[in-house]
JSON list of C-alpha atoms in Angstrom, two decimals:
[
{"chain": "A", "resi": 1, "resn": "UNK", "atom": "CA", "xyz": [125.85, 103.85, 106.55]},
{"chain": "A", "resi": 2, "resn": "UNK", "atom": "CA", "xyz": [122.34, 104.23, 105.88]},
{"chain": "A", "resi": 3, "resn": "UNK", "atom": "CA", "xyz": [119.48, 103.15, 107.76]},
{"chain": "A", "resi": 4, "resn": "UNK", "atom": "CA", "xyz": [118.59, 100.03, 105.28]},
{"chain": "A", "resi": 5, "resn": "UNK", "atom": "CA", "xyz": [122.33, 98.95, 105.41]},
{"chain": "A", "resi": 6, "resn": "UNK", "atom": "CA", "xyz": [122.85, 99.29, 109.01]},
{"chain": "A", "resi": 7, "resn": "UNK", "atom": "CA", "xyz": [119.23, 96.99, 109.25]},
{"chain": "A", "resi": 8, "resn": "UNK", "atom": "CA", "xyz": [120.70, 94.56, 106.46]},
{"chain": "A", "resi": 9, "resn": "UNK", "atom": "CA", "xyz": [124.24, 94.52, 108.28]},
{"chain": "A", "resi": 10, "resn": "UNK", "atom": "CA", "xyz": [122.10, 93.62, 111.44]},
{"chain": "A", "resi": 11, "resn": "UNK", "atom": "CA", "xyz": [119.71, 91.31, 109.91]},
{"chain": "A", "resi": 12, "resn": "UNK", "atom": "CA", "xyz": [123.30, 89.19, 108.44]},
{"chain": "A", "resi": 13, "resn": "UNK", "atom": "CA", "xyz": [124.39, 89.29, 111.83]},
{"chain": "A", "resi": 14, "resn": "UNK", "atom": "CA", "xyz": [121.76, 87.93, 113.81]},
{"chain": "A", "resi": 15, "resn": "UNK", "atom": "CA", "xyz": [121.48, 85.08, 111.46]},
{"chain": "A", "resi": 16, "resn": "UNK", "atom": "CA", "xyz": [124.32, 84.49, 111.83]},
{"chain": "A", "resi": 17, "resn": "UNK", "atom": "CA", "xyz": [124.28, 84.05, 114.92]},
{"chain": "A", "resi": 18, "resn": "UNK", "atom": "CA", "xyz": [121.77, 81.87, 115.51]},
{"chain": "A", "resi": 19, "resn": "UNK", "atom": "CA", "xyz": [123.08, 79.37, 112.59]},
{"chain": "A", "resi": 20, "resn": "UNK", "atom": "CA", "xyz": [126.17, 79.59, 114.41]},
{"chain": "A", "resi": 21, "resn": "UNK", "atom": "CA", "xyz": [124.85, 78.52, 117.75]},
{"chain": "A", "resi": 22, "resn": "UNK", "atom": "CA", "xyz": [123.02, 75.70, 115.80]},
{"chain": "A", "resi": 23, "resn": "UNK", "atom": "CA", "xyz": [126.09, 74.31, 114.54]},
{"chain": "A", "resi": 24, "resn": "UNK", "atom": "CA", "xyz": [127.52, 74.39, 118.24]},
{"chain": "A", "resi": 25, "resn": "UNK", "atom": "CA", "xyz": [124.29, 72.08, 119.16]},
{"chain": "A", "resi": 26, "resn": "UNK", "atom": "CA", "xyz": [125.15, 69.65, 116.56]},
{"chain": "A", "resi": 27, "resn": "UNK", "atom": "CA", "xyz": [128.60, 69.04, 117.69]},
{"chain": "A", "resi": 28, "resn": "UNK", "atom": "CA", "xyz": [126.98, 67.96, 120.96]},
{"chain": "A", "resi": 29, "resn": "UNK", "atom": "CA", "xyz": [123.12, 66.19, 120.62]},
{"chain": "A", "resi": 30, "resn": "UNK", "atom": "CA", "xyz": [121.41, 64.89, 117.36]},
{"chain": "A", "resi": 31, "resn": "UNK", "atom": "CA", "xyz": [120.11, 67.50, 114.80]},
{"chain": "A", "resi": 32, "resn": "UNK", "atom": "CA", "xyz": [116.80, 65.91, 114.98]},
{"chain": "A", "resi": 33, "resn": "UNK", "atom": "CA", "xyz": [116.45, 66.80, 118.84]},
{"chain": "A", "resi": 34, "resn": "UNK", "atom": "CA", "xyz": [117.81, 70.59, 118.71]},
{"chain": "A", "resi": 35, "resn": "UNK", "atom": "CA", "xyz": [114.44, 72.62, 119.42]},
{"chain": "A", "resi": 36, "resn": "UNK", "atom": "CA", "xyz": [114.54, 76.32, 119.03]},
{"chain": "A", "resi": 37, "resn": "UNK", "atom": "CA", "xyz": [114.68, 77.28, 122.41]},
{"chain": "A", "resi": 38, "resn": "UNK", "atom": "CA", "xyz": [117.90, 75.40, 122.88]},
{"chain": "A", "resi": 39, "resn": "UNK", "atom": "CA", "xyz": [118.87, 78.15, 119.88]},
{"chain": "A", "resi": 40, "resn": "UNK", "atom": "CA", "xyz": [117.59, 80.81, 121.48]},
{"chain": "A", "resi": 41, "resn": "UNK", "atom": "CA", "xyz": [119.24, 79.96, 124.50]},
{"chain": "A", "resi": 42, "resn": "UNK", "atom": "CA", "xyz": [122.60, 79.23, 123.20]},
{"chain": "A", "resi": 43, "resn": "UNK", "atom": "CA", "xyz": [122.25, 82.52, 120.68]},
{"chain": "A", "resi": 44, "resn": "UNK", "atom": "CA", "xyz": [120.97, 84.66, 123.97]},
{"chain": "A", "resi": 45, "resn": "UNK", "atom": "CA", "xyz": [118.03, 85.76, 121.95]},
{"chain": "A", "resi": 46, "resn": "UNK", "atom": "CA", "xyz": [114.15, 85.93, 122.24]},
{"chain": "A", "resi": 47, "resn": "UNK", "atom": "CA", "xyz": [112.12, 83.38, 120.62]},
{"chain": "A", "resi": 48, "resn": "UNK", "atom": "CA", "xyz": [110.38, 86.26, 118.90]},
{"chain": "A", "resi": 49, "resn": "UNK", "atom": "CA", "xyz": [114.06, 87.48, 117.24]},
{"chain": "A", "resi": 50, "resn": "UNK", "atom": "CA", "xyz": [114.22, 83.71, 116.45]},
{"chain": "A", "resi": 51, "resn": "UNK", "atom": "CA", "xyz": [110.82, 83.28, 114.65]},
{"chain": "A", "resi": 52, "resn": "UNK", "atom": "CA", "xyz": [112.17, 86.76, 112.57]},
{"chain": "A", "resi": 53, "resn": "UNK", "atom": "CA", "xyz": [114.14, 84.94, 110.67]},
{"chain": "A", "resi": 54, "resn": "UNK", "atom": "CA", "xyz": [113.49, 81.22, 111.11]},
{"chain": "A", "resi": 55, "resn": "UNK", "atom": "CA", "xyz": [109.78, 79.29, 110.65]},
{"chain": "A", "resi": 56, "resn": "UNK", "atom": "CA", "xyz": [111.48, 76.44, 112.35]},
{"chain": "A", "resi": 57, "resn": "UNK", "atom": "CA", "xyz": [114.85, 74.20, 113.05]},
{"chain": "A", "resi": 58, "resn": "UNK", "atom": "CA", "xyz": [114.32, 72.72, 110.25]},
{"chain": "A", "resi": 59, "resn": "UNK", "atom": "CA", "xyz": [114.48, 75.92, 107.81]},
{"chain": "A", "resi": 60, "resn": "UNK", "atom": "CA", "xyz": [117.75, 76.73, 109.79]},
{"chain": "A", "resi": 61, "resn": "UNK", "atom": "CA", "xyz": [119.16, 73.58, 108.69]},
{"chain": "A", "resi": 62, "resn": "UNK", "atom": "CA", "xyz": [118.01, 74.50, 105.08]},
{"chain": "A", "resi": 63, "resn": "UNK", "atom": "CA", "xyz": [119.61, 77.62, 104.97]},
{"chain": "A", "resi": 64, "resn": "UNK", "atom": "CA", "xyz": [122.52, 76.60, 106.34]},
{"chain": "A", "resi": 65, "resn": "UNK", "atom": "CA", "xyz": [122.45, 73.81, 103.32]},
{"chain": "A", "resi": 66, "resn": "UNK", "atom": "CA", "xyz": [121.98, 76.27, 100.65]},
{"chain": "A", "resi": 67, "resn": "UNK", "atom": "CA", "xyz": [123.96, 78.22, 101.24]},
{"chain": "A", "resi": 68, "resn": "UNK", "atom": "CA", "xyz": [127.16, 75.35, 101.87]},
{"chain": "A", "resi": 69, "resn": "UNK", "atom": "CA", "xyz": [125.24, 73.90, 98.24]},
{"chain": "A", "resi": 70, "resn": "UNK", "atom": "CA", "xyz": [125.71, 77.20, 96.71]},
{"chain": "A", "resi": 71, "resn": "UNK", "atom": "CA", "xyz": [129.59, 77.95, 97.86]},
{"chain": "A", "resi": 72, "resn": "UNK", "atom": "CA", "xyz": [130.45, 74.51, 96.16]},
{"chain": "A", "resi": 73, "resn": "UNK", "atom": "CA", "xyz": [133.04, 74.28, 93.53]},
{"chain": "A", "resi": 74, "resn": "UNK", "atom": "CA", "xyz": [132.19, 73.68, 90.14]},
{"chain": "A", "resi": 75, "resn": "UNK", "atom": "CA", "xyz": [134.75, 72.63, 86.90]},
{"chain": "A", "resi": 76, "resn": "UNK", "atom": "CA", "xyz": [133.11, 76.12, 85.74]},
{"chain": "A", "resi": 77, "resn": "UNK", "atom": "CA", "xyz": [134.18, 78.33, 88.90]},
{"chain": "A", "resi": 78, "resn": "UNK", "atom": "CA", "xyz": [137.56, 76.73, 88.68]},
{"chain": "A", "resi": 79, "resn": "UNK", "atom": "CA", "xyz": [138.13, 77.73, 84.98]},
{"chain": "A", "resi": 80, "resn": "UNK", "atom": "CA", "xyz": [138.24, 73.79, 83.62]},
{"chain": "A", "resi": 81, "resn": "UNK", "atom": "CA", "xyz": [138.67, 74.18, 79.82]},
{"chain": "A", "resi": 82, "resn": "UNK", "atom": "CA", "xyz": [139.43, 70.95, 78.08]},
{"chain": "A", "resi": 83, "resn": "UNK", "atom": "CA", "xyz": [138.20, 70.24, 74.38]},
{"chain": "A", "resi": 84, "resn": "UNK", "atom": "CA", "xyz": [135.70, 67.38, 74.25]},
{"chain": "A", "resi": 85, "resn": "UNK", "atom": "CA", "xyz": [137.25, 63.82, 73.26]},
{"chain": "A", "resi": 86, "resn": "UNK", "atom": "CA", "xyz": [134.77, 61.43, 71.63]},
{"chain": "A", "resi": 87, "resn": "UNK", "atom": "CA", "xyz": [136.68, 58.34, 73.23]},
{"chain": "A", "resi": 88, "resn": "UNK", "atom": "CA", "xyz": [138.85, 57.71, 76.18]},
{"chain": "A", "resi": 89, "resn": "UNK", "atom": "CA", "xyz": [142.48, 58.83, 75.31]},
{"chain": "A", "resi": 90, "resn": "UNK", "atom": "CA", "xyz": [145.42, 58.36, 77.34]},
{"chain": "A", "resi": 91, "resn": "UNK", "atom": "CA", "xyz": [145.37, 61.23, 80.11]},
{"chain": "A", "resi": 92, "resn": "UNK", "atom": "CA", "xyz": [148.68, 63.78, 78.36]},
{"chain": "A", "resi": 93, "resn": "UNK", "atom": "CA", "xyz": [151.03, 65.16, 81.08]},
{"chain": "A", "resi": 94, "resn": "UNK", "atom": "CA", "xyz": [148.80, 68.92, 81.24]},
{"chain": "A", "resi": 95, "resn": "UNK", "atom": "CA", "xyz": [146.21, 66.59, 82.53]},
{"chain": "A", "resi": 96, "resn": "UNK", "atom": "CA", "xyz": [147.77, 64.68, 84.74]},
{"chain": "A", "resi": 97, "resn": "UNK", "atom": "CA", "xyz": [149.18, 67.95, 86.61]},
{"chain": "A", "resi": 98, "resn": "UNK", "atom": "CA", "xyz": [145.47, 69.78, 86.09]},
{"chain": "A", "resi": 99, "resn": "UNK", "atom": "CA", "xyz": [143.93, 69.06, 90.14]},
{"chain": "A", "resi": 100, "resn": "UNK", "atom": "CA", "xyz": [142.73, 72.72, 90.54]},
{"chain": "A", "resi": 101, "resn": "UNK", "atom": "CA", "xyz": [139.29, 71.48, 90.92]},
{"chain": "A", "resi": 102, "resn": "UNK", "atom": "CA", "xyz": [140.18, 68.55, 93.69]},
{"chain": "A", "resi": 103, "resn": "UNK", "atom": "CA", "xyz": [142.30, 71.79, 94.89]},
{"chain": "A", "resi": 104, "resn": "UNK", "atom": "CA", "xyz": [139.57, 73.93, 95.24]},
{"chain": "A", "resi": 105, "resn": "UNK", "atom": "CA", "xyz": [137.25, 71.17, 96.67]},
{"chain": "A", "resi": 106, "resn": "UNK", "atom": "CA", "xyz": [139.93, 70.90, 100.12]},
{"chain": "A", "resi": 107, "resn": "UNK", "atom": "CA", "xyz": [140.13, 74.65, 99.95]},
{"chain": "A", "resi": 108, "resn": "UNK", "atom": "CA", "xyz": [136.33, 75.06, 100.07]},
{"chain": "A", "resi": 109, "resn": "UNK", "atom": "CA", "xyz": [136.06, 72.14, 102.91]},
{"chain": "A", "resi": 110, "resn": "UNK", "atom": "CA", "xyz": [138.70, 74.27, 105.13]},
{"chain": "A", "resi": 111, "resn": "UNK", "atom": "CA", "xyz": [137.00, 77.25, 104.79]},
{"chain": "A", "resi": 112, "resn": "UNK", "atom": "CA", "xyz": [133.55, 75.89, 106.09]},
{"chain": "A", "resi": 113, "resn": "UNK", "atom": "CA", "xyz": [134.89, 73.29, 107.78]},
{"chain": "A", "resi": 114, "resn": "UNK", "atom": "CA", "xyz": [133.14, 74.47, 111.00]},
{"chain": "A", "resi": 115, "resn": "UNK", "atom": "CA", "xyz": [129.39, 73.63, 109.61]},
{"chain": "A", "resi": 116, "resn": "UNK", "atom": "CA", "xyz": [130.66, 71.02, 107.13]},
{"chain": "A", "resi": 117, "resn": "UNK", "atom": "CA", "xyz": [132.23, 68.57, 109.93]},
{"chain": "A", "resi": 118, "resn": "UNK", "atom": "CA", "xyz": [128.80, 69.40, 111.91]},
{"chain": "A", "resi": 119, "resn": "UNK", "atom": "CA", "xyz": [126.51, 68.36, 109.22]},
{"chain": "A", "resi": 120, "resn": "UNK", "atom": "CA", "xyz": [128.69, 65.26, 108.31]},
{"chain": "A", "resi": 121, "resn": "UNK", "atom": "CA", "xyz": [129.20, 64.16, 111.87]},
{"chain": "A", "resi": 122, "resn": "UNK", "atom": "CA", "xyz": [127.86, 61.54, 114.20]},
{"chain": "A", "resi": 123, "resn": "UNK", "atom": "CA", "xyz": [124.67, 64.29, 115.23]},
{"chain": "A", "resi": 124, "resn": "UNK", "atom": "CA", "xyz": [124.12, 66.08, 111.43]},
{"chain": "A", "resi": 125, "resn": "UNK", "atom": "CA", "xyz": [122.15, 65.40, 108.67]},
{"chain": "A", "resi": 126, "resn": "UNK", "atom": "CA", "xyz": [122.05, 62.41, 106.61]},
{"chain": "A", "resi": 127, "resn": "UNK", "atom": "CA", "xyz": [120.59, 63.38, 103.48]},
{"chain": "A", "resi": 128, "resn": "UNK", "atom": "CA", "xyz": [123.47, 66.65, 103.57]},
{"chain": "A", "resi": 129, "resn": "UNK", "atom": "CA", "xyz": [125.83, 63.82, 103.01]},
{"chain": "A", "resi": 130, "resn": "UNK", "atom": "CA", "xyz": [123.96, 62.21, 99.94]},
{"chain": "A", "resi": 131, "resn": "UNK", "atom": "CA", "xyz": [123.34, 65.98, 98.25]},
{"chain": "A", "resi": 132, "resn": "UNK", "atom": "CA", "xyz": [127.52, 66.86, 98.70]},
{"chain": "A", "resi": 133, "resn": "UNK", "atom": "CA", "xyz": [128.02, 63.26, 97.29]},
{"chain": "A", "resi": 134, "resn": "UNK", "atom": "CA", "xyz": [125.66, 64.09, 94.34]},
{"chain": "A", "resi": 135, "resn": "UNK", "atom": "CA", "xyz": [127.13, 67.46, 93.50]},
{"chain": "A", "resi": 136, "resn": "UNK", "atom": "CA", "xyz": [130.75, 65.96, 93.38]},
{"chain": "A", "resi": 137, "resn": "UNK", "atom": "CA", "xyz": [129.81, 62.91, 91.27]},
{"chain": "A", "resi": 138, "resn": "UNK", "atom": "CA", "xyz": [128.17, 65.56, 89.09]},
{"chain": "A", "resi": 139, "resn": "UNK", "atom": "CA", "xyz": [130.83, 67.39, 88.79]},
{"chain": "A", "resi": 140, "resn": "UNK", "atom": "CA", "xyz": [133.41, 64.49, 87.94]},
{"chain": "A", "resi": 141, "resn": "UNK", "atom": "CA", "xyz": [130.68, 63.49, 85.23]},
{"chain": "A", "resi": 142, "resn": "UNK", "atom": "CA", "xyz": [131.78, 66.88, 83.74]},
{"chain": "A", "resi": 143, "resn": "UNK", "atom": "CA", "xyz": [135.58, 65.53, 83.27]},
{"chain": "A", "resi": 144, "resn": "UNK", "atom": "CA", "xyz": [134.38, 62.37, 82.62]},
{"chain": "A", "resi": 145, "resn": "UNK", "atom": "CA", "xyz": [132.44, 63.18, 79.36]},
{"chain": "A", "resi": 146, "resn": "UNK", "atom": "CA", "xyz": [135.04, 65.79, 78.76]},
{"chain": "A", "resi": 147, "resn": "UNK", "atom": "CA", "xyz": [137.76, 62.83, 78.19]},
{"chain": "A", "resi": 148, "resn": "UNK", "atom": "CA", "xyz": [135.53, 60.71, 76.64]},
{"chain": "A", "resi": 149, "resn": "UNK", "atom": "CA", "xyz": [134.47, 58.11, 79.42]},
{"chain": "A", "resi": 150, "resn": "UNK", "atom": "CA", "xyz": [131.91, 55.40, 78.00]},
{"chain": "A", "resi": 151, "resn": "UNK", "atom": "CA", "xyz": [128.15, 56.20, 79.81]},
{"chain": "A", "resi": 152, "resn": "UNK", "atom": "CA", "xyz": [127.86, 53.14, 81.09]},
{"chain": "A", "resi": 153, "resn": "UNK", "atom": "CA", "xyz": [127.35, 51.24, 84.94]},
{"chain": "A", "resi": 154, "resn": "UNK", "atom": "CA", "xyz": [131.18, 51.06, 85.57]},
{"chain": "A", "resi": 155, "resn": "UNK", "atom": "CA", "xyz": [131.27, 55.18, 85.28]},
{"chain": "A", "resi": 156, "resn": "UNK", "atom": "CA", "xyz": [128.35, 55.35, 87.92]},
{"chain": "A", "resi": 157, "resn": "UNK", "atom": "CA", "xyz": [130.11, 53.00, 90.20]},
{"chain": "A", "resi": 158, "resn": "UNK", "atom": "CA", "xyz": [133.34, 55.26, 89.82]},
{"chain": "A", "resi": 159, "resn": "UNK", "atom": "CA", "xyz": [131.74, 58.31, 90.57]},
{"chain": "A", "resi": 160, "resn": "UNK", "atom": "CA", "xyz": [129.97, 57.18, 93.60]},
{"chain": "A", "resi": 161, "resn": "UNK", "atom": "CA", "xyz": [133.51, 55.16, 95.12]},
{"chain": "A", "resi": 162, "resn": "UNK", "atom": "CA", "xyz": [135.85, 58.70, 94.23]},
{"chain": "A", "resi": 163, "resn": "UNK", "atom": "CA", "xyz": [132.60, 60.67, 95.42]},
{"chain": "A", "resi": 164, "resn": "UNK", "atom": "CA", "xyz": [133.28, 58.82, 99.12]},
{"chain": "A", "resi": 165, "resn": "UNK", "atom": "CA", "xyz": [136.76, 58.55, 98.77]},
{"chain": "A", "resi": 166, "resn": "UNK", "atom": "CA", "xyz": [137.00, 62.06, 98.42]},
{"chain": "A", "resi": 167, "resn": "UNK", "atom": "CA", "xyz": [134.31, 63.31, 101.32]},
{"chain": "A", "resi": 168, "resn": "UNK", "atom": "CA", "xyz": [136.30, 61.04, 103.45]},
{"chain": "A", "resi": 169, "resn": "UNK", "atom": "CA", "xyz": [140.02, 62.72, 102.98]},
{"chain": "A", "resi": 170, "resn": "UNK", "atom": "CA", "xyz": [138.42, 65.74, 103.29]},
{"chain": "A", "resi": 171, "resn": "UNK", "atom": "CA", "xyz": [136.61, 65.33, 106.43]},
{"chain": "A", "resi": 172, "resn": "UNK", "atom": "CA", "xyz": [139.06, 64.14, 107.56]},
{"chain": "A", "resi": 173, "resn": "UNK", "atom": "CA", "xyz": [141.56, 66.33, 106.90]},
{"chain": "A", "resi": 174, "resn": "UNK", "atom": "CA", "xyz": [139.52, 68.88, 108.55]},
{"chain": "A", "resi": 175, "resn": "UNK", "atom": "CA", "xyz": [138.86, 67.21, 111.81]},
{"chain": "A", "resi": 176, "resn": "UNK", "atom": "CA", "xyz": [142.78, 67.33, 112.18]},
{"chain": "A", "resi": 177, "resn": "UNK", "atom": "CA", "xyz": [142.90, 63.57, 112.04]},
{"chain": "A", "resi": 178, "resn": "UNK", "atom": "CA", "xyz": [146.01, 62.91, 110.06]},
{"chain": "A", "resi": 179, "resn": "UNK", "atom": "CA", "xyz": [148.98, 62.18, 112.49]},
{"chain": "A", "resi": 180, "resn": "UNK", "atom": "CA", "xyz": [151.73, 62.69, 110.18]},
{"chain": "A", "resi": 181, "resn": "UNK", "atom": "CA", "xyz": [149.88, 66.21, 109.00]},
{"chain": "A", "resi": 182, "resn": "UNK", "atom": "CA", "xyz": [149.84, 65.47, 105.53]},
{"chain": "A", "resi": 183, "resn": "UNK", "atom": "CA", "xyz": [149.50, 68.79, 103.68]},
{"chain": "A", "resi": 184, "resn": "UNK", "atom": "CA", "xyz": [146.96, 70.00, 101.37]},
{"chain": "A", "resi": 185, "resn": "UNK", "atom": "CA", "xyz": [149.23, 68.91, 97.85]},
{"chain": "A", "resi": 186, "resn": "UNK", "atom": "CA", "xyz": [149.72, 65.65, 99.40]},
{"chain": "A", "resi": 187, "resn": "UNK", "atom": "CA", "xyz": [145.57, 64.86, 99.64]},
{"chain": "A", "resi": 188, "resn": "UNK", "atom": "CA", "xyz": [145.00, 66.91, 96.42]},
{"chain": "A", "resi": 189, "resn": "UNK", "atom": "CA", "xyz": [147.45, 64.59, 94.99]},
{"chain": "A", "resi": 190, "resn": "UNK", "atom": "CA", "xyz": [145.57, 61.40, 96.19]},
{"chain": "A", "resi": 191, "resn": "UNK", "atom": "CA", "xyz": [142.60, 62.36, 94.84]},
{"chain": "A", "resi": 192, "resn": "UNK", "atom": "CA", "xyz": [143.47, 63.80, 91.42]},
{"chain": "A", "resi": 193, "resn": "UNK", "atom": "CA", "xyz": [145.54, 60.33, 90.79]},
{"chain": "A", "resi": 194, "resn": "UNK", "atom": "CA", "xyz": [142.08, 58.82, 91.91]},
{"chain": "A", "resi": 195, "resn": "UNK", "atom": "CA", "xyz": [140.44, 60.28, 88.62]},
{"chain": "A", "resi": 196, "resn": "UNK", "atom": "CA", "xyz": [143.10, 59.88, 86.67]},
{"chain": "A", "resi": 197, "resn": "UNK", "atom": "CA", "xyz": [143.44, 56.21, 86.98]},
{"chain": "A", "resi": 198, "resn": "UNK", "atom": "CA", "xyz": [140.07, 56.05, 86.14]},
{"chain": "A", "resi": 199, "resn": "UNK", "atom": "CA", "xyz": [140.81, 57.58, 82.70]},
{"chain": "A", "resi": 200, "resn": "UNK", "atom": "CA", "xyz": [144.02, 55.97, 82.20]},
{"chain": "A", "resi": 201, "resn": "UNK", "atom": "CA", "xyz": [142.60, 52.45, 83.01]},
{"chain": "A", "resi": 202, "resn": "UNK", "atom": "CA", "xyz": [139.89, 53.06, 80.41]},
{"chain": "A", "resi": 203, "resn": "UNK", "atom": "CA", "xyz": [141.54, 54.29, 77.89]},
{"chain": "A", "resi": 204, "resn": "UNK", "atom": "CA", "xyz": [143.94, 51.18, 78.08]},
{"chain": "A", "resi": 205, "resn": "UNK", "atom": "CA", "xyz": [141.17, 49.36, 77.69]},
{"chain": "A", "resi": 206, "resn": "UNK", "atom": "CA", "xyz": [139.71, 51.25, 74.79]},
{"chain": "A", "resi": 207, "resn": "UNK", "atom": "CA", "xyz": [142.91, 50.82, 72.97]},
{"chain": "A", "resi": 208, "resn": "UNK", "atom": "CA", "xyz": [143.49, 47.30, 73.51]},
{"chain": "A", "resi": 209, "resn": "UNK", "atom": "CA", "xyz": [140.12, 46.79, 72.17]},
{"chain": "A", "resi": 210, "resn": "UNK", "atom": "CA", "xyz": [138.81, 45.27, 75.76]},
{"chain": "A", "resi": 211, "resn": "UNK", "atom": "CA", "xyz": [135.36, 45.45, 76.38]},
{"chain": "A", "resi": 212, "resn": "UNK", "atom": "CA", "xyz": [133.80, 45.94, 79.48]},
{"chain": "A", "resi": 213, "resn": "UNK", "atom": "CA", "xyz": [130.78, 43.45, 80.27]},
{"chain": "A", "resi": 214, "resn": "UNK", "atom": "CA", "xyz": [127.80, 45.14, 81.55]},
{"chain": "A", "resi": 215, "resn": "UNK", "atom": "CA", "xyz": [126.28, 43.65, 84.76]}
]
């Protein structure tokens, strides 16, 4: 190992540590009253190793963000290929059985599930909550135009109720909270029949020539 990899290597490590012992703090006290000596203290580091890699709390809770952000799943990093439909169709049995990407979603929660149920708790950050929300409802809007979904207020109001739904069961299902451990097919399962409701109820409607009134 080289001196620049050994320094990288080290670099990873301490902040890792100190994001680590940040995430312990929020289990415990409000995110908004964590100071950095509290970090340093919980790390067993010097301010000064602190102030290396870290302006502030706050850009600790920013990187810690990103980087959850970045690890997200996407109907691209999941391999989603579906041929565009110009109007809502019935959902065909290969759809109906397609829930890699809720899949992936639980997956991603259980592997980060350590800074994830921090964040989302009773102490973490608010506006974490509202940027996961947004990147799932994006995501759904991907299947959504993909089958043909009408852009109209209903479709916003679906996104953001299986965008809830959804944080919810996973959280949950992190935190251990299920009494009759329901496994991970069984919450995929809820989920994916979530979204395909949605396209099977519209999709009645667009056949039986209903139309939807706009608020």
């Amino acid at each position: 190992m080289s001196d620049a990899d050994f320094k990288n290597k080290k670099s990873f490590q301490t902040k890792l540590i100190i994001m680590t012992a940040f995430i312990e703090l929020i289990k415990k006290r409000n995110i908004e009253q964590i100071t950095v000596k509290a970090i340093t203290e919980k790390a067993d580091i010097s301010r000064g190793t602190f102030y290396l890699y870290f302006s502030d709390t706050e850009d600790v809770t920013n990187c810690i963000e990103n980087f959850l952000l970045s690890e997200m799943p996407t109907a691209k990093s999941v391999n989603i290929r579906r041929t565009p439909k110009t109007r809502p169709e019935m959902p065909t049995l290969e759809e109906c059985l397609d829930n890699e990407w809720e899949k992936a979603w639980f997956l991603y929660f259980q592997t980060h599930k350590e800074p994830l149920n921090a964040l989302l708790g009773p102490h973490g950050h608010g506006q974490f909550y509202t940027k996961l929300k947004t990147q799932i409802m994006n995501e759904l809007n991907t299947f959504m135009i993909l089958d043909g979904f009408p852009d109209d207020n209903i479709r916003k109001y679906f996104q953001s109720l299986y965008a809830d739904v959804f944080l919810i069961l996973a959280q949950e299902w992190t935190l251990n909270k299920y009494k009759n451990n329901q496994d991970l097919q069984s919450l995929v399962d809820i989920a994916s029949t979530i979204r395909i409701g949605g396209q099977y109820r519209t999709a009645l409607f667009a056949q039986s020539g209903y139309e939807r009134s706009q608020p």
